[in-house]
XYZ file of C-alpha atoms in Angstrom:
587
model
C -3.703 -17.541 20.944
C -5.982 -15.268 22.969
C -3.313 -13.359 24.415
C -1.827 -12.528 20.946
C -4.903 -11.405 20.031
C -5.592 -8.937 22.760
C -2.092 -7.872 22.121
C -2.802 -7.316 18.465
C -6.047 -5.685 19.119
C -4.239 -3.406 21.892
C -2.116 -2.489 18.903
C -4.912 -1.637 16.509
C -6.758 0.523 19.333
C -3.750 2.594 19.530
C -4.561 3.974 15.842
C -7.343 4.699 17.570
C -5.654 7.543 19.630
C -5.753 10.521 17.252
C -9.913 10.390 17.066
C -10.249 9.855 20.799
C -13.465 11.986 20.600
C -15.147 10.396 18.064
C -14.556 7.147 19.919
C -16.214 8.129 22.588
C -19.187 9.662 20.625
C -19.288 6.072 18.983
C -20.117 4.547 22.729
C -22.289 6.906 24.209
C -24.631 6.365 20.597
C -24.466 2.661 21.846
C -25.394 3.853 24.999
C -28.110 5.534 23.565
C -29.176 2.977 21.277
C -29.653 0.319 23.946
C -31.934 2.202 26.248
C -34.224 3.415 23.652
C -34.458 0.104 22.171
C -34.976 -1.647 25.774
C -37.268 1.254 26.620
C -40.020 0.320 24.137
C -40.914 -3.154 24.763
C -41.595 -1.513 28.817
C -43.861 1.553 27.269
C -45.906 -1.320 25.377
C -46.210 -3.203 28.684
C -47.506 0.083 30.053
C -49.345 0.661 27.594
C -51.434 -2.558 27.472
C -51.934 -3.074 31.433
C -52.488 0.751 32.053
C -54.627 2.356 29.289
C -55.892 -0.739 26.734
C -56.686 -2.759 29.290
C -58.669 0.231 31.289
C -60.081 1.700 28.140
C -57.944 5.119 28.412
C -58.008 6.641 25.180
C -56.120 9.886 26.320
C -53.293 7.833 28.139
C -53.131 5.537 25.168
C -52.808 8.364 22.826
C -49.933 10.273 25.292
C -48.069 6.914 25.510
C -48.509 6.096 21.635
C -46.327 9.526 21.077
C -43.900 8.709 23.790
C -43.675 5.853 22.243
C -42.657 7.042 18.422
C -40.479 10.002 20.026
C -38.668 6.907 21.581
C -38.750 5.003 18.075
C -37.259 8.204 16.476
C -34.561 8.735 19.274
C -33.468 4.970 18.687
C -33.150 5.602 14.944
C -31.011 8.782 14.833
C -28.652 6.931 17.702
C -28.341 3.889 15.096
C -27.720 6.547 12.534
C -24.750 7.899 14.420
C -23.692 4.832 15.994
C -23.427 3.132 12.318
C -21.880 5.814 10.807
C -19.410 6.878 12.920
C -18.018 3.626 13.802
C -17.476 3.107 10.108
C -15.905 6.285 9.763
C -13.756 5.803 12.420
C -12.643 2.379 11.554
C -11.815 3.765 7.725
C -9.684 6.478 8.981
C -8.019 4.316 11.164
C -7.727 1.699 7.692
C -6.245 5.286 6.116
C -3.631 5.520 9.011
C -2.724 1.858 9.233
C -2.214 1.777 5.321
C -0.309 4.822 5.043
C 2.130 3.667 7.695
C 2.335 0.306 6.151
C 3.153 1.467 2.431
C 5.777 3.993 4.145
C 7.437 1.160 5.592
C 7.598 -1.622 2.938
C 9.204 1.353 0.925
C 11.862 1.542 3.015
C 12.864 -2.138 3.192
C 16.037 -3.366 1.841
C 15.986 -4.966 -1.531
C 16.693 -8.239 -0.112
C 13.198 -8.178 1.410
C 11.867 -8.361 -1.612
C 13.946 -10.999 -3.066
C 12.246 -13.313 -0.690
C 8.492 -11.971 -0.589
C 5.924 -12.512 -3.018
C 4.539 -9.294 -4.332
C 0.813 -11.078 -4.404
C 1.482 -11.522 -1.067
C 2.324 -8.203 -0.254
C -0.861 -7.341 -1.945
C -2.541 -8.897 -0.216
C -1.386 -7.364 3.096
C -1.569 -3.885 2.298
C -5.266 -4.110 0.451
C -7.566 -7.076 1.656
C -5.925 -7.346 4.666
C -6.080 -3.820 5.998
C -9.966 -4.110 4.408
C -10.335 -6.443 7.412
C -8.936 -4.395 10.220
C -11.486 -2.012 8.994
C -14.163 -4.236 10.527
C -12.903 -4.456 13.795
C -14.585 -1.081 13.996
C -17.545 -1.042 11.935
C -19.288 -4.895 11.937
C -17.079 -6.007 15.263
C -15.620 -4.393 18.356
C -18.647 -1.557 18.403
C -21.408 -3.948 17.361
C -20.238 -6.482 19.951
C -20.177 -3.733 22.801
C -23.149 -1.926 21.306
C -25.116 -5.581 21.435
C -23.432 -5.998 25.186
C -24.511 -2.702 26.547
C -28.337 -3.625 24.710
C -28.362 -7.318 26.925
C -27.351 -5.482 30.097
C -30.275 -3.194 29.876
C -32.616 -5.541 28.380
C -31.929 -7.597 31.374
C -32.254 -5.036 33.375
C -35.704 -3.916 32.456
C -36.694 -7.593 32.352
C -35.908 -8.214 36.228
C -37.774 -4.972 36.763
C -41.129 -5.455 35.140
C -40.800 -9.543 36.007
C -38.107 -10.937 38.131
C -39.527 -14.548 37.457
C -40.326 -14.732 34.188
C -36.665 -13.649 33.713
C -35.374 -16.195 35.388
C -37.013 -18.833 32.937
C -35.699 -16.576 29.926
C -31.934 -16.770 32.026
C -32.354 -20.526 31.680
C -31.980 -21.011 28.336
C -28.872 -18.658 28.340
C -26.265 -21.206 29.117
C -27.236 -23.183 26.121
C -26.859 -20.422 23.835
C -23.877 -19.665 25.432
C -22.040 -22.924 24.941
C -23.294 -23.055 21.191
C -21.783 -19.345 21.028
C -18.155 -20.760 22.267
C -18.458 -24.039 20.304
C -18.794 -21.839 17.425
C -16.267 -19.124 17.752
C -13.720 -22.027 18.222
C -14.242 -23.642 14.887
C -14.848 -20.368 13.053
C -11.653 -19.176 14.203
C -9.683 -22.168 12.503
C -11.922 -21.482 9.273
C -11.079 -17.835 8.859
C -7.696 -18.276 9.677
C -7.517 -20.848 6.683
C -9.745 -18.456 4.708
C -7.303 -15.855 4.872
C -3.900 -18.076 4.297
C -5.969 -19.265 1.053
C -6.724 -16.130 -0.698
C -3.202 -14.894 -0.123
C -2.257 -18.226 -1.982
C -4.617 -16.767 -4.585
C -3.090 -13.127 -4.967
C 0.195 -14.503 -4.936
C -0.621 -17.100 -7.857
C -2.555 -14.831 -10.069
C -0.655 -11.478 -10.231
C 2.165 -13.473 -10.827
C 0.863 -15.329 -13.577
C -0.666 -11.750 -15.145
C 2.245 -10.101 -14.669
C 4.493 -12.936 -16.570
C 1.572 -13.784 -19.262
C 3.789 -13.291 -22.364
C 6.183 -16.317 -21.031
C 2.949 -18.179 -19.802
C 2.038 -17.821 -23.756
C 5.301 -17.788 -25.342
C 5.619 -21.738 -23.691
C 1.782 -22.645 -24.320
C 1.576 -23.163 -20.691
C -2.134 -21.947 -20.836
C -3.871 -25.198 -19.667
C -0.732 -25.663 -16.994
C -1.243 -23.160 -15.728
C -5.277 -23.452 -15.744
C -4.954 -26.924 -13.959
C -2.847 -25.274 -10.917
C -5.091 -22.469 -10.949
C -8.025 -25.134 -10.303
C -6.670 -26.912 -7.587
C -5.352 -23.322 -5.820
C -9.209 -22.356 -6.079
C -10.162 -25.683 -5.018
C -8.388 -24.794 -1.769
C -10.178 -21.633 -1.795
C -13.527 -22.681 -1.914
C -13.246 -25.461 0.617
C -12.011 -22.865 3.237
C -14.769 -20.807 2.425
C -17.244 -23.882 2.172
C -16.195 -25.011 5.743
C -16.888 -21.448 6.905
C -20.780 -21.791 5.422
C -21.131 -24.641 7.211
C -20.207 -23.360 10.511
C -22.596 -20.655 9.871
C -25.552 -22.801 9.022
C -25.379 -24.922 12.126
C -24.983 -22.198 14.330
C -27.635 -20.022 13.594
C -30.605 -22.289 13.346
C -29.615 -23.605 16.301
C -29.882 -20.162 18.355
C -33.103 -19.495 16.595
C -34.613 -22.807 17.610
C -32.950 -21.934 21.425
C -34.841 -18.213 20.959
C -38.000 -19.860 20.148
C -38.320 -22.396 22.680
C -37.782 -20.170 25.329
C -40.383 -17.811 23.847
C -42.881 -20.099 23.957
C -42.271 -21.755 27.051
C -42.405 -17.902 28.452
C -46.225 -17.570 26.703
C -46.645 -20.973 28.173
C -46.048 -20.137 31.783
C -47.310 -16.734 31.343
C -50.636 -17.609 30.102
C -51.469 -20.230 32.560
C -50.684 -17.781 35.151
C -53.130 -15.083 33.518
C -55.840 -17.610 32.974
C -55.496 -19.072 36.723
C -55.691 -15.866 38.171
C -51.976 -15.137 38.783
C -51.459 -11.108 39.154
C -47.755 -12.045 39.029
C -48.167 -12.059 35.159
C -49.828 -9.625 32.865
C -50.894 -9.294 29.498
C -48.802 -6.286 29.063
C -45.981 -8.633 30.307
C -46.403 -11.050 27.916
C -46.392 -8.509 24.906
C -43.368 -6.818 26.415
C -41.298 -10.384 26.469
C -42.291 -11.571 22.872
C -40.136 -8.263 21.990
C -37.360 -8.391 24.991
C -36.594 -12.307 24.505
C -36.010 -11.141 20.536
C -33.790 -8.628 21.857
C -31.867 -10.060 24.390
C -31.124 -13.444 22.264
C -30.589 -11.862 18.774
C -27.877 -9.702 20.030
C -26.075 -12.918 21.318
C -26.770 -14.550 18.500
C -25.273 -11.666 16.255
C -22.488 -11.134 18.893
C -21.136 -14.599 17.789
C -21.462 -13.249 13.777
C -20.105 -9.948 14.842
C -17.355 -11.927 16.827
C -16.616 -13.410 13.202
C -15.952 -10.242 11.690
C -13.994 -9.274 14.988
C -11.888 -12.621 14.302
C -11.284 -11.694 10.549
C -9.980 -8.641 11.631
C -7.593 -9.704 14.001
C -5.988 -12.655 12.059
C -5.550 -9.979 9.323
C -4.224 -7.376 11.766
C -1.921 -10.103 12.991
C -0.408 -10.336 9.671
C -0.068 -6.428 8.938
C 1.355 -5.907 12.294
C 3.915 -8.931 11.927
C 4.727 -7.096 8.284
C 4.496 -3.901 10.300
C 7.121 -5.496 12.811
C 9.623 -6.267 10.174
C 12.862 -4.373 10.740
C 14.544 -4.927 7.470
C 15.198 -1.472 6.427
C 18.509 0.330 5.210
C 20.324 1.735 8.551
C 19.212 5.298 7.953
C 21.538 6.425 10.406
C 23.184 9.105 8.101
C 22.441 12.933 8.967
C 24.677 14.355 6.249
C 22.559 16.058 3.038
C 24.839 15.281 0.088
C 25.200 18.164 -2.044
C 26.307 18.066 -5.677
C 28.875 15.231 -5.808
C 32.782 15.786 -7.580
C 31.979 12.213 -8.181
C 35.268 10.737 -6.909
C 33.886 6.923 -5.680
C 36.025 4.486 -3.515
C 35.595 1.026 -2.471
C 37.769 -0.467 -0.064
C 37.919 -4.038 0.842
C 34.794 -4.319 0.447
C 32.819 -8.147 1.237
C 29.221 -8.870 0.460
C 26.689 -11.722 0.024
C 23.053 -12.286 -0.669
C 23.140 -15.114 1.282
C 25.180 -15.393 4.486
C 28.311 -17.479 4.024
C 27.810 -16.802 0.257
C 30.122 -13.712 -0.681
C 29.325 -12.249 -4.043
C 31.931 -9.458 -3.486
C 35.176 -10.438 -2.177
C 36.973 -7.587 -0.448
C 37.161 -5.423 -3.918
C 39.356 -2.483 -3.610
C 38.283 0.233 -6.531
C 38.818 3.889 -7.050
C 36.832 5.667 -9.517
C 37.758 9.571 -9.992
C 35.484 12.279 -10.425
C 34.245 12.882 -13.768
C 35.701 9.423 -15.094
C 33.661 6.847 -17.510
C 34.462 3.668 -16.251
C 33.291 0.620 -17.745
C 32.803 -2.952 -15.314
C 32.816 -6.109 -17.821
C 33.082 -9.475 -16.873
C 30.560 -13.086 -16.942
C 27.367 -13.172 -15.648
C 27.475 -13.509 -11.907
C 30.727 -11.489 -11.620
C 29.368 -9.313 -9.291
C 28.759 -6.173 -11.775
C 25.631 -5.279 -11.040
C 26.156 -5.897 -6.764
C 28.702 -3.020 -6.997
C 25.765 -1.052 -8.305
C 23.621 -2.058 -5.177
C 26.140 -1.276 -2.930
C 26.650 2.234 -4.311
C 22.750 2.885 -3.821
C 22.689 1.194 -0.489
C 20.023 -1.319 -1.623
C 21.765 -3.540 0.183
C 24.273 -3.444 3.317
C 27.794 -4.063 2.667
C 29.385 -6.914 5.372
C 32.557 -5.115 5.573
C 34.680 -2.406 4.361
C 33.898 0.797 3.115
C 32.294 2.691 0.617
C 33.149 6.335 -0.088
C 31.943 9.398 -2.155
C 34.542 11.963 -2.408
C 35.727 10.876 0.574
C 32.880 10.485 2.761
C 31.042 7.164 3.787
C 27.984 6.820 2.297
C 26.368 5.760 5.773
C 27.054 9.239 6.841
C 24.388 10.788 3.731
C 20.498 10.691 4.294
C 19.414 7.706 1.977
C 17.428 10.273 0.258
C 19.825 12.936 -0.494
C 22.598 10.264 -1.655
C 20.315 8.634 -3.808
C 19.160 11.872 -5.449
C 22.665 12.205 -6.785
C 22.696 8.678 -8.302
C 20.551 8.058 -11.199
C 20.507 4.499 -13.108
C 19.220 3.067 -16.476
C 18.848 -0.356 -16.010
C 18.304 -2.748 -18.880
C 14.971 -3.978 -18.052
C 13.047 -0.342 -17.855
C 10.465 -0.046 -15.309
C 7.312 2.615 -16.723
C 4.219 3.515 -14.760
C 0.943 3.362 -16.533
C 0.965 6.875 -16.948
C 2.124 9.557 -19.316
C 5.562 10.000 -20.751
C 6.340 13.275 -18.688
C 4.798 12.066 -14.990
C 7.031 8.644 -16.002
C 10.411 11.102 -16.780
C 9.569 13.494 -13.795
C 8.105 10.695 -11.713
C 5.873 13.680 -10.244
C 8.704 15.814 -9.033
C 7.045 19.056 -8.424
C 10.691 20.872 -9.247
C 10.887 19.333 -12.749
C 8.838 20.952 -15.243
C 7.527 20.080 -18.432
C 9.389 22.704 -20.007
C 12.878 21.165 -18.173
C 11.584 18.060 -19.532
C 11.552 19.380 -23.350
C 14.531 20.920 -23.022
C 16.340 18.257 -21.653
C 14.751 15.478 -24.480
C 16.308 18.279 -26.848
C 19.551 17.781 -25.329
C 19.517 14.471 -25.776
C 18.331 14.005 -28.707
C 15.134 12.133 -27.983
C 12.212 14.897 -28.756
C 11.374 14.112 -32.077
C 11.259 10.289 -31.008
C 8.329 11.619 -28.706
C 6.709 14.189 -30.488
C 6.063 10.911 -33.268
C 3.958 9.496 -30.912
C 0.094 10.132 -30.052
C -0.206 13.390 -27.124
C 3.739 13.140 -27.515
C 4.601 13.838 -23.741
C 1.012 13.033 -22.341
C 0.954 9.492 -24.419
C -0.028 7.060 -21.847
C 2.437 4.179 -22.197
C 0.112 1.674 -19.928
C 1.343 -0.587 -17.509
C 5.483 -1.805 -17.514
C 5.156 0.865 -20.362
C 4.231 -2.168 -23.217
C 3.044 0.218 -25.510
C 6.673 1.243 -26.131
C 9.610 -0.782 -27.682
C 12.466 -2.056 -25.529
C 14.452 0.817 -27.417
C 12.090 3.446 -26.536
C 11.527 2.314 -23.256
C 15.546 2.751 -22.918
C 15.259 6.285 -24.349
C 12.410 7.453 -22.028
C 14.891 6.124 -19.251
C 18.169 7.834 -20.295
C 16.119 11.384 -20.520
C 14.491 10.362 -16.538
C 17.777 10.013 -15.679
C 19.388 13.417 -17.834
C 16.576 15.813 -16.247
C 17.341 14.711 -12.417
C 20.543 15.950 -12.893
C 22.859 13.314 -11.335
C 26.409 13.705 -10.131
C 26.886 10.062 -11.053
C 25.258 8.159 -13.518
C 25.375 4.211 -13.961
C 23.962 2.654 -17.046
C 23.290 -1.598 -15.842
C 23.614 -2.864 -19.529
C 21.079 -0.078 -20.508
C 22.070 -0.427 -24.326
C 21.898 -4.248 -24.977
C 18.931 -5.756 -26.811
C 18.040 -2.639 -28.666
C 17.333 -2.010 -32.848
C 19.979 -0.052 -34.659
C 18.348 3.203 -34.813
C 17.399 3.223 -31.248
C 21.093 2.435 -30.638
C 21.833 5.452 -32.496
C 19.486 7.817 -30.207
C 21.000 5.831 -26.761
C 24.785 6.576 -27.992
C 23.953 10.291 -28.750
C 21.981 10.419 -25.350
C 24.614 8.402 -23.669
C 27.321 11.010 -25.093
C 25.499 13.550 -23.539
C 24.258 12.721 -20.165
C 27.943 11.338 -19.094
C 29.375 14.652 -20.421
C 31.243 15.654 -17.139
C 30.272 13.331 -14.917
C 31.084 10.417 -13.072
C 29.944 7.473 -15.142
C 29.564 3.731 -14.306
C 28.933 0.966 -17.469
C 28.216 -2.126 -16.985
C 27.637 -3.252 -20.960
C 28.042 -5.507 -23.171
C 28.592 -3.411 -26.395
C 32.296 -2.727 -27.428
C 31.470 1.187 -28.379
C 30.541 1.962 -24.931
C 33.446 -0.530 -23.861
C 36.039 0.743 -25.707
C 35.622 4.670 -25.031
C 35.764 3.903 -21.179
C 38.601 6.162 -19.281
C 38.902 2.839 -17.363
C 37.992 -0.551 -17.867
C 37.062 -2.780 -14.647
C 37.512 -6.603 -15.324
C 35.408 -8.902 -12.777
C 35.279 -12.536 -12.670
C 34.139 -14.649 -9.332
C 33.483 -11.423 -7.158
C 37.105 -10.216 -8.207
C 38.731 -7.515 -9.424
C 40.959 -9.127 -11.997
C 42.375 -6.522 -14.476
C 42.035 -2.899 -14.937
C 43.266 -0.316 -17.338
C 42.496 1.190 -21.126
C 41.025 -0.810 -23.681
C 44.529 -1.024 -25.306
C 45.948 -1.427 -22.094
C 43.997 -4.411 -21.643
C 44.702 -5.649 -24.951
C 48.028 -5.648 -24.396
C 48.432 -7.941 -21.849
C 49.010 -11.308 -23.107
C 46.765 -13.992 -22.433
C 44.868 -11.447 -20.079
C 40.996 -12.026 -18.948
C 39.870 -8.937 -20.839
C 41.654 -10.082 -24.237
C 40.284 -13.566 -23.706
C 36.589 -11.809 -23.017
C 36.975 -9.562 -26.030
C 37.919 -11.689 -29.101
C 35.467 -14.658 -27.704
C 32.523 -12.010 -27.150
C 33.362 -8.437 -28.541
C 34.969 -9.020 -31.141
C 31.781 -10.291 -33.252
C 30.471 -6.815 -33.042
C 30.742 -5.320 -36.798
C 33.028 -2.484 -37.214
C 30.063 -0.026 -37.056
C 29.888 -0.541 -33.429
C 33.328 0.851 -33.242
C 32.773 3.905 -34.954
């Protein structure tokens, strides 16, 4: 574990390279702070022995002024040391957080299929904040305390080596107690971080799914689960508190006993007339013992912060070390596609040895509107995921305009493909920003004109503040149909070469459906469109219908061609599912 921690700390310290000058400055101020701190007791000894004992008022005043100057220098050094150490820590954390966010946004969708969102939030927010403590309350504080102990010991040996040897006799006991404390705290901190992650994951999932919790009257059940997780979290922290409650009183007792023995031994020497010890020594050692033992005591405390920061860095670095990104080997910039799409012998499975797509061949001509139908789990949405390279195919090729999609840069490829999903995700922001997604190349005027083109401007203007209306988290202030309209407008304003509608017209009201049908006709005009739909009107008007079953294309053709196939899969599907729709849907 020591090697692992050393490796983790080295990796974190690499992020300090851009701030090398500030890093060195922190060390310099730590040294200055230690020297000025240890110098005060020495000056106190000189003041007592050389001026107070002799009654030299002039010299006493000068030394008092000198002690005041040293104190001011110590305060200034401490200010810059603490401020710059925290500043350095926050800048490093900023860099790590930005790198981590960029890293996790490049992962394949498969990664998010298996990782709880709450865990990722813990890594990105709470664990990284703990890394900041490595610099602000851990590493630099330990370095500062170690330097202070060395300087203090040097002054102590210089002033009275015999008293210093007595002090050193107590050090092994305190060092042993510190070592035991560190070992116990290591396990306690690991348990604390694990329980924090579990707690965040649970709360995030329940808050996100609160509608389901209340709809199925699961408040009491979820409360009991939460109590159990919270109790484990509480237990982990209580273990942490227990170890602290034991160690620090022991450290204080050892320090007090050592000081008492020094006063006794030194006092006996003075009473016996032994010149080895002076009153100045006793005054100075009263301060020096505190300066020597308190840093050792604090090192144990700061080591806890360092330990927690390293444990957090292990978790963050583990995430940074994951290589689960979509292979971005393509270098060609995708321009505006004509839109011919070809799948050739494509195999794919979300889980190894369990194929969802079983060697399909598919050709969509430029400008065609193709509908894909089939039972749930047939592989319809998977085709969309593969075209966007959310997942990597196992074998085969997918081309657009005759060029393998792997040859395009991911950014340029996805810029030419717009998707409207059934479950529309909207951010807690204005309608305008949800449409443009803060793309500086799309102006407010562009959005308004696009809304007028597809017939949704009037709907938006009926909302308070119009395009500046805040839809809140996940768009809860809008109906499902209204969210769909926003999604259509978002797709249209991006001017894609290829449009994908993934069951985008299901579960909506009649009024919204009329607007969406108008929008659909407009945005599919002149571009290749792939439609996964349950609505009959969308399917029958398609240039081609692809029928899928269990990862295979079983039929394809126009609506009329497929209806003419006796006992055909589509014909049966039509009569069992689509024919129940009203005649109005056909018009």
